[in-house]
Short mmCIF file of N, CA and C in Angstrom, two decimals:
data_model
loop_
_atom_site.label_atom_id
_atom_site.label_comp_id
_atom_site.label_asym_id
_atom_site.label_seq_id
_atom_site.Cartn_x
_atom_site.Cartn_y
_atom_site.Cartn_z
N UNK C 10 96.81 141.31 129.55
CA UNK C 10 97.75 140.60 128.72
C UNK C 10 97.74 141.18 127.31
N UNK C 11 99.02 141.19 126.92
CA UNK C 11 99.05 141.63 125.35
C UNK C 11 98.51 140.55 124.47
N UNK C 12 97.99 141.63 123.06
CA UNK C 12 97.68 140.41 122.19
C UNK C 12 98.76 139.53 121.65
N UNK C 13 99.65 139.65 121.49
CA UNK C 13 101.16 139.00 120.97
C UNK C 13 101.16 137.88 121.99
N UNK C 14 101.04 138.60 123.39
CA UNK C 14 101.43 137.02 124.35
C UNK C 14 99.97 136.25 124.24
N UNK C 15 98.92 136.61 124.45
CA UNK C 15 97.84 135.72 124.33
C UNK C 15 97.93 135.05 122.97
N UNK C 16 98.50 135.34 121.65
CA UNK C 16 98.88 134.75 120.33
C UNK C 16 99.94 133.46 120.46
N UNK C 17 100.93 134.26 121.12
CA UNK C 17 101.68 133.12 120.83
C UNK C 17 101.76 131.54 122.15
N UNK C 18 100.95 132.04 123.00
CA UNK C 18 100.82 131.02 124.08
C UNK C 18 99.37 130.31 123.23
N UNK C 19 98.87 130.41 122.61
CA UNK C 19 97.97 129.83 122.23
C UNK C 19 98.96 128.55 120.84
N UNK C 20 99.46 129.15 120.56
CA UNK C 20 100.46 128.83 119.71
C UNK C 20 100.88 127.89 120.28
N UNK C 21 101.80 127.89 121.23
CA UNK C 21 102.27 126.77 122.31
C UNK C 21 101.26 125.73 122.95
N UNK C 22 100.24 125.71 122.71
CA UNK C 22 99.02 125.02 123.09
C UNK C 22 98.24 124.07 122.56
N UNK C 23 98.46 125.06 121.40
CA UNK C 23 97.43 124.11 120.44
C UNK C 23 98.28 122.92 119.92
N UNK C 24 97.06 121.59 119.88
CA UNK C 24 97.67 120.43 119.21
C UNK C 24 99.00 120.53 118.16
N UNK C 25 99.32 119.38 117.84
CA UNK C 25 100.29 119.39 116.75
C UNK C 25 98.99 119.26 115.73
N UNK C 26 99.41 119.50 114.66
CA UNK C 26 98.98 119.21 113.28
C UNK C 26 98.78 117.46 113.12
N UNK C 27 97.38 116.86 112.64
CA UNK C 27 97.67 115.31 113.11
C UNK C 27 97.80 114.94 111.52
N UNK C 28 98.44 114.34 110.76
CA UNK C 28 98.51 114.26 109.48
C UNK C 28 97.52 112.51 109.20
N UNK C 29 97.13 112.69 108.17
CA UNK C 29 95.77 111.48 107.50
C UNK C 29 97.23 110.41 106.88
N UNK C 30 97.69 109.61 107.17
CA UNK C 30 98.43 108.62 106.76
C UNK C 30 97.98 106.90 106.13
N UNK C 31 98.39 106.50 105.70
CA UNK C 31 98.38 105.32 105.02
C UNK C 31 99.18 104.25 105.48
N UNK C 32 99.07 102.90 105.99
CA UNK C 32 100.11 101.99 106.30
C UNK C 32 99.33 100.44 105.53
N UNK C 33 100.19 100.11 104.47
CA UNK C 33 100.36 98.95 103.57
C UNK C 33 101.12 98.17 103.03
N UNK C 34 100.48 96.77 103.26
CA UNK C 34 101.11 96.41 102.31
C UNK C 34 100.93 95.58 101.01
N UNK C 35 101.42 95.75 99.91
CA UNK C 35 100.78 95.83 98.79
C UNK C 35 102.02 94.68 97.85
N UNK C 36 101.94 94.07 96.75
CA UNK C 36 102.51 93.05 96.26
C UNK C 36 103.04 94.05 94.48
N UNK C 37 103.95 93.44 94.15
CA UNK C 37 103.87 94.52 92.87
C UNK C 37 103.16 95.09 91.80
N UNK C 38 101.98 93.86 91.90
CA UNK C 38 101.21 94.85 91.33
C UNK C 38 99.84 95.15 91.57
N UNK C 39 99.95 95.58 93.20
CA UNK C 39 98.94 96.43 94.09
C UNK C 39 98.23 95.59 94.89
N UNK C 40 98.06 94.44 94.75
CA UNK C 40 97.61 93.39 95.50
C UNK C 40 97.43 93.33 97.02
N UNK C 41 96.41 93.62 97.54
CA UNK C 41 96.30 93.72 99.07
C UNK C 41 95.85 92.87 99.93
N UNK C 42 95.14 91.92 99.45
CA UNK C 42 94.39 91.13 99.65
C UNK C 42 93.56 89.88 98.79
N UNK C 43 93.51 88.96 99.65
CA UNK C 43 92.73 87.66 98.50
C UNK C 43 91.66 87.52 99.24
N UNK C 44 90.86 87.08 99.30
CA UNK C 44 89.05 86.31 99.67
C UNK C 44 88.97 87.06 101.00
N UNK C 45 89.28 88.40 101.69
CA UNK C 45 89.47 89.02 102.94
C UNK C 45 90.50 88.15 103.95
N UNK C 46 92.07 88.37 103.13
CA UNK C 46 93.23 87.79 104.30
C UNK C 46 94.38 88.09 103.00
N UNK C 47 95.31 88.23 103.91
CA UNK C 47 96.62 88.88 102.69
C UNK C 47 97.11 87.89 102.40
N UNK C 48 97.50 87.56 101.20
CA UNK C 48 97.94 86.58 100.32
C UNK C 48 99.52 86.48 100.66
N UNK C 49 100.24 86.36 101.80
CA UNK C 49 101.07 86.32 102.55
C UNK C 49 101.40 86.25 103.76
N UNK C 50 102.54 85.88 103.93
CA UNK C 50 102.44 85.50 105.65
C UNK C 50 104.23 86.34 105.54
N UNK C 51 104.18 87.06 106.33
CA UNK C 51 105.37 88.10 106.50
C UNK C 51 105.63 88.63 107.90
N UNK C 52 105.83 87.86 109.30
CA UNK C 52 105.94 88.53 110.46
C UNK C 52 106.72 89.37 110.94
N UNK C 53 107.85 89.91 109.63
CA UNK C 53 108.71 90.76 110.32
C UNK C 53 108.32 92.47 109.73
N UNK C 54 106.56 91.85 108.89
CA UNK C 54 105.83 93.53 108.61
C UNK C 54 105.27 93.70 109.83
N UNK C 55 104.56 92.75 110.41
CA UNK C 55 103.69 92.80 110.91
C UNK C 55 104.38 93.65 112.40
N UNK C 56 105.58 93.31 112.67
CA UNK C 56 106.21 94.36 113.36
C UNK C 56 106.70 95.42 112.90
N UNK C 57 106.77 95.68 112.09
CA UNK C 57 106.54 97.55 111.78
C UNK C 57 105.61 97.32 111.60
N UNK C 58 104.68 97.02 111.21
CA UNK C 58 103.28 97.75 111.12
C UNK C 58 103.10 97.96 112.68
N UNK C 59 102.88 97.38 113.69
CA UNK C 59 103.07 97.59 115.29
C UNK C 59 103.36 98.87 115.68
N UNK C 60 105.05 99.03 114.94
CA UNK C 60 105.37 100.17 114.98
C UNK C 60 105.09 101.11 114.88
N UNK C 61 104.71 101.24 113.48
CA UNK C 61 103.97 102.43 112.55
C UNK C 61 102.02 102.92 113.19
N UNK C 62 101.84 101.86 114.08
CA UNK C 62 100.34 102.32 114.06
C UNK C 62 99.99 102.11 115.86
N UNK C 63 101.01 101.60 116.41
CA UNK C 63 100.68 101.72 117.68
C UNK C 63 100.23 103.39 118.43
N UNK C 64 99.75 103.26 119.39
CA UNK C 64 99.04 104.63 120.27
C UNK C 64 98.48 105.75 119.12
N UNK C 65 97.79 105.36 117.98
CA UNK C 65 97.32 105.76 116.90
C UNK C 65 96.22 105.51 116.60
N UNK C 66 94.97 106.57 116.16
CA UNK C 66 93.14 105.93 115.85
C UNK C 66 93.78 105.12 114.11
N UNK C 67 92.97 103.83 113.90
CA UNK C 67 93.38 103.43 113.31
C UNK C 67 92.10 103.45 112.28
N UNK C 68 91.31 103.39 111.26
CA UNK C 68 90.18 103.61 110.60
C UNK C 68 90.22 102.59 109.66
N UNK C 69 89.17 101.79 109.69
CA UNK C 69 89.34 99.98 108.57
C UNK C 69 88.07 99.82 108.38
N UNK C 70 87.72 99.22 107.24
CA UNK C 70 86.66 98.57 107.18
C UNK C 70 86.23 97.47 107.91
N UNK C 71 84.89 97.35 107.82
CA UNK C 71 84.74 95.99 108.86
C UNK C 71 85.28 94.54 108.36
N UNK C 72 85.73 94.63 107.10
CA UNK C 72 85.95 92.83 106.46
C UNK C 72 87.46 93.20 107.23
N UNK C 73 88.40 93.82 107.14
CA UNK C 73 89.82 94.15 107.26
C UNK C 73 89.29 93.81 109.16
N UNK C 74 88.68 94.24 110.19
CA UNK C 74 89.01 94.40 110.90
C UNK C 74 88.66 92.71 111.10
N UNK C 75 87.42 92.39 110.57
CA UNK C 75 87.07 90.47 111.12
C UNK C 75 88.56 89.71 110.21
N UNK C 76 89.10 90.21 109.16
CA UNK C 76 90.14 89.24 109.06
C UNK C 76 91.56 89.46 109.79
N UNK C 77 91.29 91.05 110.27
CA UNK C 77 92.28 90.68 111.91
C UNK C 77 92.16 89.75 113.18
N UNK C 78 90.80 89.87 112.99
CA UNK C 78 90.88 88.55 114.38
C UNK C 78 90.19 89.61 115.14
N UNK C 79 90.39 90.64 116.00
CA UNK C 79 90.76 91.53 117.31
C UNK C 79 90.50 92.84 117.04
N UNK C 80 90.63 93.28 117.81
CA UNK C 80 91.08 94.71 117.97
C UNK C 80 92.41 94.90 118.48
N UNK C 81 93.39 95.42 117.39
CA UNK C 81 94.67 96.04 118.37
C UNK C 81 94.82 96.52 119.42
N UNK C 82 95.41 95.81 120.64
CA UNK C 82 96.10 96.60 121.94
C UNK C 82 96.92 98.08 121.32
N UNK C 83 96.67 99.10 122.75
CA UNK C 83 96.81 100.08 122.29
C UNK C 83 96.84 101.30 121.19
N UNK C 84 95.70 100.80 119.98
CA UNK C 84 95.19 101.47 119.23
C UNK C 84 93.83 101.60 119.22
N UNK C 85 93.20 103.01 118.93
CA UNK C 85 91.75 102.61 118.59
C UNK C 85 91.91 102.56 117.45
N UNK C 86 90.27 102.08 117.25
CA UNK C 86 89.85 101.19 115.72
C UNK C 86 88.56 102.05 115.70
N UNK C 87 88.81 102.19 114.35
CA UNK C 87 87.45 103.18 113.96
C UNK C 87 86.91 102.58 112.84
N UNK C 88 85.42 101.54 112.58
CA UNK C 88 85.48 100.73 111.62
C UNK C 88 83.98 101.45 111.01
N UNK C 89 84.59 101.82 109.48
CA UNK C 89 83.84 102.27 108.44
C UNK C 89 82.84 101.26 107.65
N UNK C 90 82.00 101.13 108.31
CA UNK C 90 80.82 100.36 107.70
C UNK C 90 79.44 100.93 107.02
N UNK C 91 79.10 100.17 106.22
CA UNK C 91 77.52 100.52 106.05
C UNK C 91 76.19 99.48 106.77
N UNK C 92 77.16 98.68 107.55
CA UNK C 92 76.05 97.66 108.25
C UNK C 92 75.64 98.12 109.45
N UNK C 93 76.38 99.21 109.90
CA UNK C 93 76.11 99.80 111.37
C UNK C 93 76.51 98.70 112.26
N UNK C 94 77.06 98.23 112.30
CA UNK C 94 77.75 97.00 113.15
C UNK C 94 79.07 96.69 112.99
N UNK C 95 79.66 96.75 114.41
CA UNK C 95 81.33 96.48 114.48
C UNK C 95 81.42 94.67 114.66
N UNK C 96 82.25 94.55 114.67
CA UNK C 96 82.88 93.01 114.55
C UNK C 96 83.18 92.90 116.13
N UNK C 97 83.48 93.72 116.89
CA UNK C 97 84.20 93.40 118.48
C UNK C 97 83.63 94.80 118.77
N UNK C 98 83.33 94.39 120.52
CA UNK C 98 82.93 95.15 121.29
C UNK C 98 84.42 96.13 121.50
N UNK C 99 84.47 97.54 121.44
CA UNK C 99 85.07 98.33 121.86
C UNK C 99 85.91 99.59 120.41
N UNK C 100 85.12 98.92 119.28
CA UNK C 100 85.76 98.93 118.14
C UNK C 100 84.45 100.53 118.19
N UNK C 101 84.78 101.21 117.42
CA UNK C 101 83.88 102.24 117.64
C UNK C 101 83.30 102.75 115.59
N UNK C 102 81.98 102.90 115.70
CA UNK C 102 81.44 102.86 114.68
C UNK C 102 81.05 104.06 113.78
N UNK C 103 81.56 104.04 112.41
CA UNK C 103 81.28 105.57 111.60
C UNK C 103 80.46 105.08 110.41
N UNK C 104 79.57 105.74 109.85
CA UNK C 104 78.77 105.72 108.81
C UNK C 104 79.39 106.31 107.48
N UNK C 105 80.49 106.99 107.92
CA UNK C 105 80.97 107.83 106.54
C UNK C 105 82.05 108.38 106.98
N UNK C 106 82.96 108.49 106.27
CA UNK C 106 84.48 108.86 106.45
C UNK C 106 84.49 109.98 106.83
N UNK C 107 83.75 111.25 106.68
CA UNK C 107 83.71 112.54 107.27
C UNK C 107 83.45 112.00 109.30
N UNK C 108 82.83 110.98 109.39
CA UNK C 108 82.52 111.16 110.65
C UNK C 108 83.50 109.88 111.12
N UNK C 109 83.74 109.31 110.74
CA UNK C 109 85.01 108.50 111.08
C UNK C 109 86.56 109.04 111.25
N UNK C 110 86.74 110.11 110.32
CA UNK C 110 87.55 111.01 110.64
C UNK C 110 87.47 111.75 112.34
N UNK C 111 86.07 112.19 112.03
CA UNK C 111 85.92 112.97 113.08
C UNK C 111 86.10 112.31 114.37
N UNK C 112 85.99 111.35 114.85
CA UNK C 112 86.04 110.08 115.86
C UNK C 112 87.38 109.95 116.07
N UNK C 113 87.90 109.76 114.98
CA UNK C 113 89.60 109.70 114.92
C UNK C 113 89.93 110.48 115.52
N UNK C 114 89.86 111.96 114.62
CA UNK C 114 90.78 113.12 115.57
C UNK C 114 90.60 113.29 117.11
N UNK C 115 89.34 113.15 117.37
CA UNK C 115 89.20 113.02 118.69
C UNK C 115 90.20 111.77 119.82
N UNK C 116 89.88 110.81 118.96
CA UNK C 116 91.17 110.01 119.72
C UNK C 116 92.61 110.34 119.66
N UNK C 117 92.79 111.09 118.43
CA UNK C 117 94.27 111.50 118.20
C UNK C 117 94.29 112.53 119.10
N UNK C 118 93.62 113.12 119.62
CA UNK C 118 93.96 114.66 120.78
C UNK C 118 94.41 113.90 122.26
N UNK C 119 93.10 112.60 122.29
CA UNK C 119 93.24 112.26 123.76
C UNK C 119 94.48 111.02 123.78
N UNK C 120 95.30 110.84 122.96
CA UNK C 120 96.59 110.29 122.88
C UNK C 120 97.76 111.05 121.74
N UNK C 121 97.04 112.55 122.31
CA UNK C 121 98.41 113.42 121.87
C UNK C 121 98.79 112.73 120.36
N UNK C 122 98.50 112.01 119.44
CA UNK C 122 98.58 111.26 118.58
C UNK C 122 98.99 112.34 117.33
N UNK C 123 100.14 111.77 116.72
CA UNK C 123 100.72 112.89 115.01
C UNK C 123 99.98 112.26 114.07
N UNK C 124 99.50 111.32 114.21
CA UNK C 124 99.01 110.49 112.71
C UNK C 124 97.39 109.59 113.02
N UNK C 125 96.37 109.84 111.81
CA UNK C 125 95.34 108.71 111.45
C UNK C 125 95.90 108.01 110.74
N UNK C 126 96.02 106.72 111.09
CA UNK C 126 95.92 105.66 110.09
C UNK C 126 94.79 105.13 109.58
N UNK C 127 94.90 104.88 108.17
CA UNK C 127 94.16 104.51 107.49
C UNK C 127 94.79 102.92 107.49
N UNK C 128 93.84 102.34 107.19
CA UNK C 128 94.33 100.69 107.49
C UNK C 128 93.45 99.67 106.71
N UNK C 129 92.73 100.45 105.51
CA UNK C 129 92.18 99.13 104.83
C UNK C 129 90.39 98.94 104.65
N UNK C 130 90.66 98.44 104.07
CA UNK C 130 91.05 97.64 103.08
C UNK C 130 91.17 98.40 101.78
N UNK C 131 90.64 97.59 100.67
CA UNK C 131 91.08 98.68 99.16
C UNK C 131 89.80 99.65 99.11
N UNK C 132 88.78 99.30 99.35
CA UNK C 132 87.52 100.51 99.42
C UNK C 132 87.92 101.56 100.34
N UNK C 133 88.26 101.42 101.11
CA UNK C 133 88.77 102.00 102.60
C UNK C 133 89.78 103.08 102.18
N UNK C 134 90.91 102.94 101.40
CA UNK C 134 92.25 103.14 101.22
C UNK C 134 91.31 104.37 99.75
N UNK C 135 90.64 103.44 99.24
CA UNK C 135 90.39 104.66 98.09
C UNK C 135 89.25 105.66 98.45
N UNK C 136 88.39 105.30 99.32
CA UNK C 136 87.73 106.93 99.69
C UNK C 136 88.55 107.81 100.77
N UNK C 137 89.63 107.35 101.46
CA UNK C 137 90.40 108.28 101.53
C UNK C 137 92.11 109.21 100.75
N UNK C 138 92.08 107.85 99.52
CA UNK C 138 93.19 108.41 99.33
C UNK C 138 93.36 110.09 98.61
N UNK C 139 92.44 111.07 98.48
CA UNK C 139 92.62 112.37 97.87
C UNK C 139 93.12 113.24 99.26
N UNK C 140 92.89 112.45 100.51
CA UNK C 140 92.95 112.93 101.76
C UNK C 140 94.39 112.74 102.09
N UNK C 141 95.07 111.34 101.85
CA UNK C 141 96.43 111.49 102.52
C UNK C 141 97.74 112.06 102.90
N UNK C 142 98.04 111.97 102.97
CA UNK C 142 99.79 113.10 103.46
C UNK C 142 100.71 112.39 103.12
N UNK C 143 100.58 110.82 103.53
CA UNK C 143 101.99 110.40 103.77
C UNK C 143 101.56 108.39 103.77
N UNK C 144 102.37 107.95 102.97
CA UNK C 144 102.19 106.50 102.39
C UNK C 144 103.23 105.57 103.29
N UNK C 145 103.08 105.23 104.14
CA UNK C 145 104.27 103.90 104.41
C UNK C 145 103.80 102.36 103.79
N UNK C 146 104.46 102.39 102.48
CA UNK C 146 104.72 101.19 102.26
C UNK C 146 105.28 100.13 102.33
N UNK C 147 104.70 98.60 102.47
CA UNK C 147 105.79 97.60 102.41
C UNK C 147 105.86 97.37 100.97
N UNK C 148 106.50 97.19 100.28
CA UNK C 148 106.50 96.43 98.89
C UNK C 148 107.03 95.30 98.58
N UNK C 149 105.99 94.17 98.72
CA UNK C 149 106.02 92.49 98.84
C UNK C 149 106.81 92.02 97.37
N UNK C 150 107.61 91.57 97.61
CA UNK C 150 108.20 91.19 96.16
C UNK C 150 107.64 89.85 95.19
N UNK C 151 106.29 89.98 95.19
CA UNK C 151 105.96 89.01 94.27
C UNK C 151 104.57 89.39 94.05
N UNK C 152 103.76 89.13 92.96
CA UNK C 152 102.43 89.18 92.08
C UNK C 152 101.30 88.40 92.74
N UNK C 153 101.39 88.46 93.91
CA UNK C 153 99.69 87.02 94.24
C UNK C 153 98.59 87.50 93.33
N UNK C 154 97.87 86.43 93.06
CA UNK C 154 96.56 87.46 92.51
C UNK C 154 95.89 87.62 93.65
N UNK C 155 94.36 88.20 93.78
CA UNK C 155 94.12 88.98 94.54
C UNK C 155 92.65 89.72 93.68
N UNK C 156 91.83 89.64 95.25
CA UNK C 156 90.76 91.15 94.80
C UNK C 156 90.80 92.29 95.19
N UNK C 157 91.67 92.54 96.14
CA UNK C 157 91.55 94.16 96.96
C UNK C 157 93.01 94.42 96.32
N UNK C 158 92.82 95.88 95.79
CA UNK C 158 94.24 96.63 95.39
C UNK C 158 94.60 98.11 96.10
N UNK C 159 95.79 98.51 96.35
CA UNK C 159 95.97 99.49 96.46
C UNK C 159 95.52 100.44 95.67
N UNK C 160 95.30 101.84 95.36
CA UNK C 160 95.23 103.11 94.50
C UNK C 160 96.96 103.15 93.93
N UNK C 161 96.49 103.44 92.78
CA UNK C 161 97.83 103.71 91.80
C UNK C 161 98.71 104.45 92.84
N UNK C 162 100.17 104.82 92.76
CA UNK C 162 100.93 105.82 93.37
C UNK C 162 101.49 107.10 92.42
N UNK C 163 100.56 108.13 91.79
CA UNK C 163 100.99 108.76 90.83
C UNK C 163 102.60 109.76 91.61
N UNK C 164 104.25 109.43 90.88
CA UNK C 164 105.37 109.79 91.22
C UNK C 164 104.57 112.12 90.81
N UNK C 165 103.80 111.92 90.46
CA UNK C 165 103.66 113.54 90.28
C UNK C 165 102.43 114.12 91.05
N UNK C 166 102.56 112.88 92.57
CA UNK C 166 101.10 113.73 93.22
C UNK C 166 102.12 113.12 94.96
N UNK C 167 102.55 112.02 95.03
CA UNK C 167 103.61 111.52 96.01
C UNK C 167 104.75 111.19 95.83
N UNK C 168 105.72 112.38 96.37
CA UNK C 168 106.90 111.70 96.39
C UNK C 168 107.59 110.85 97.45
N UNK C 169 108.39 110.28 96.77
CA UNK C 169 109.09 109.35 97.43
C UNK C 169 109.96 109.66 98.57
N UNK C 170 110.40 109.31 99.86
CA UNK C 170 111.15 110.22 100.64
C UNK C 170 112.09 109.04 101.54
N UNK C 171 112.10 107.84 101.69
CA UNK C 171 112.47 107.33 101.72
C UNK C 171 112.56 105.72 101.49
N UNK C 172 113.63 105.22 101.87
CA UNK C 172 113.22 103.46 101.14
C UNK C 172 114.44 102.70 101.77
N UNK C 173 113.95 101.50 102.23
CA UNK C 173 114.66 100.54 102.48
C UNK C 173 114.86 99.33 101.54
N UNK C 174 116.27 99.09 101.62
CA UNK C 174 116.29 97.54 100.50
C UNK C 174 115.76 96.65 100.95
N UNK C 175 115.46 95.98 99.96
CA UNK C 175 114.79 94.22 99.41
C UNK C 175 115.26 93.56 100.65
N UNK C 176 114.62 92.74 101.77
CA UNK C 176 114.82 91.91 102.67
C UNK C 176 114.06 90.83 102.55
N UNK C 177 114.81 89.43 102.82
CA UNK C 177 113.65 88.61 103.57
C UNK C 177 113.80 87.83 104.68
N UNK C 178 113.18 88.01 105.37
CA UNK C 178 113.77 87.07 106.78
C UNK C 178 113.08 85.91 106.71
N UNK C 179 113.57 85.06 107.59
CA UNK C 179 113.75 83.63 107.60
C UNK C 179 112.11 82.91 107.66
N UNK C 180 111.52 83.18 108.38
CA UNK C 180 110.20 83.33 108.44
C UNK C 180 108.63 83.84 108.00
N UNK C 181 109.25 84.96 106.91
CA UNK C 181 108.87 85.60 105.71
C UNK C 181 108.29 84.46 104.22
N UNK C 182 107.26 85.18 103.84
CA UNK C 182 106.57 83.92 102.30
C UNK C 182 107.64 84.96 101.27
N UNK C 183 107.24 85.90 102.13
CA UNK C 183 108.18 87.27 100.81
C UNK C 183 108.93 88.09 101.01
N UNK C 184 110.16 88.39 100.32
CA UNK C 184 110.53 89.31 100.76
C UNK C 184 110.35 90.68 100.19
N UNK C 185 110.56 91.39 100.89
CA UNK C 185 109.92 92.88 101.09
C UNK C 185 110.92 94.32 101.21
N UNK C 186 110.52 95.59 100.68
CA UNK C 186 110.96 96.64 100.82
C UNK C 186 110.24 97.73 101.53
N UNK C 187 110.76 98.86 101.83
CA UNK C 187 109.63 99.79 102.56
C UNK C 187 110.06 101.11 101.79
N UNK C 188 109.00 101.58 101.76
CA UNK C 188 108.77 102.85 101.15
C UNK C 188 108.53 103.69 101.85
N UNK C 189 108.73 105.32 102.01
CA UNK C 189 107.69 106.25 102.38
C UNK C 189 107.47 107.49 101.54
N UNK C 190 106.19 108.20 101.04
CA UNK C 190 105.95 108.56 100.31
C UNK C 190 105.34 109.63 100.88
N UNK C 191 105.37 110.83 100.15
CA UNK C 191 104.78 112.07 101.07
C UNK C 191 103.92 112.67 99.80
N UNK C 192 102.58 113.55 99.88
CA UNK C 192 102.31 113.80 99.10
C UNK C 192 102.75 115.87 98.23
N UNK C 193 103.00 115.70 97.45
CA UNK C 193 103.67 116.87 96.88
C UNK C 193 102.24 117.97 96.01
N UNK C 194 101.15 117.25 95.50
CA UNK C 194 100.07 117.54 94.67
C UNK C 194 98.83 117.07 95.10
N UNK C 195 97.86 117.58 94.29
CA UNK C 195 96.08 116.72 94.39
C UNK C 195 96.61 115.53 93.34
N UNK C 196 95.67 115.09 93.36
CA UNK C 196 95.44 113.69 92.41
C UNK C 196 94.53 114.55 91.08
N UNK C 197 95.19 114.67 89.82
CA UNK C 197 94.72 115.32 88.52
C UNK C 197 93.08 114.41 88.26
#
């Protein structure tokens, strides 16, 4: 076999590229969370978020994953602790984001998977954010206070790439916009 064809069939082979992503949602001014539970009740995020993170390794801290309740159907959960202990049996355990990553990608190969989600909480969100690619935001239209925040969004390190208008549905505490944000720079 030529080297050209053994090149480019390898080419054809190899994985996609899995990109380090972000899925939040955050209040205007960064607000992610109150006493470990979001200072909102919004079920028509909670389906895009479904969307956005289904058949996807999902990576959370352990308070984010006990104030889910569960483990998501059809996602793995990769929960970043320092207690060495998951919250639910099947939830799979990393000591440090280099190796929680690493856990991830591995699930992202064996479900063909384009994206890690990152999923929380605000400690969570900030030792990976120098890592991310790509931001899907909700943006909750109101101020709760709050102890967990998002990381600033510097417009000269992520740009903006798309956005949906201000909604609120009927069942919604808030209404909400969506963002997506790609990153263009490092963080200065």
């Amino acid at each position: 076999m030529s080297e050209a064809f053994v090149a480019e069939r390898e080419r054809n082979v190899r994985p996609p590229e899995v990109r380090l992503v972000a899925v939040v949602a955050m209040g205007e001014n960064r607000v992610i969370g109150r006493d470990g539970d979001m200072p909102w009740s919004i079920p028509s995020d909670l389906k895009r978020y479904r969307r956005l993170t289904m058949g996807k390794p999902m990576i959370m801290g352990r308070k984010t994953l006990q104030s889910i309740g569960r483990l998501l159907d059809g996602r793995d959960t990769i929960v970043l602790t320092r207690s060495g202990e998951v919250p639910f049996e099947g939830a799979r355990l990393a000591g440090t984001p280099d190796e929680a990553l690493s856990i991830a990608s591995v699930c992202a190969a064996s479900r063909n998977a384009g994206e890690i989600v990152i999923a929380g909480g605000g400690e969570i969100y900030e030792l990976f954010f120098d890592r991310l690619e790509r931001l899907y935001v909700t943006e909750v239209m109101e101020a709760p206070d709050g102890d967990a925040r998002f990381p600033v969004i510097d417009p000269a390190v992520f740009e903006e790439v798309s956005r949906e208008r201000s909604v609120q549905k009927e069942r919604d505490s808030a209404a909400t916009g969506f963002a997506v944000y790609r990153r263009i720079a490092s963080r200065g």
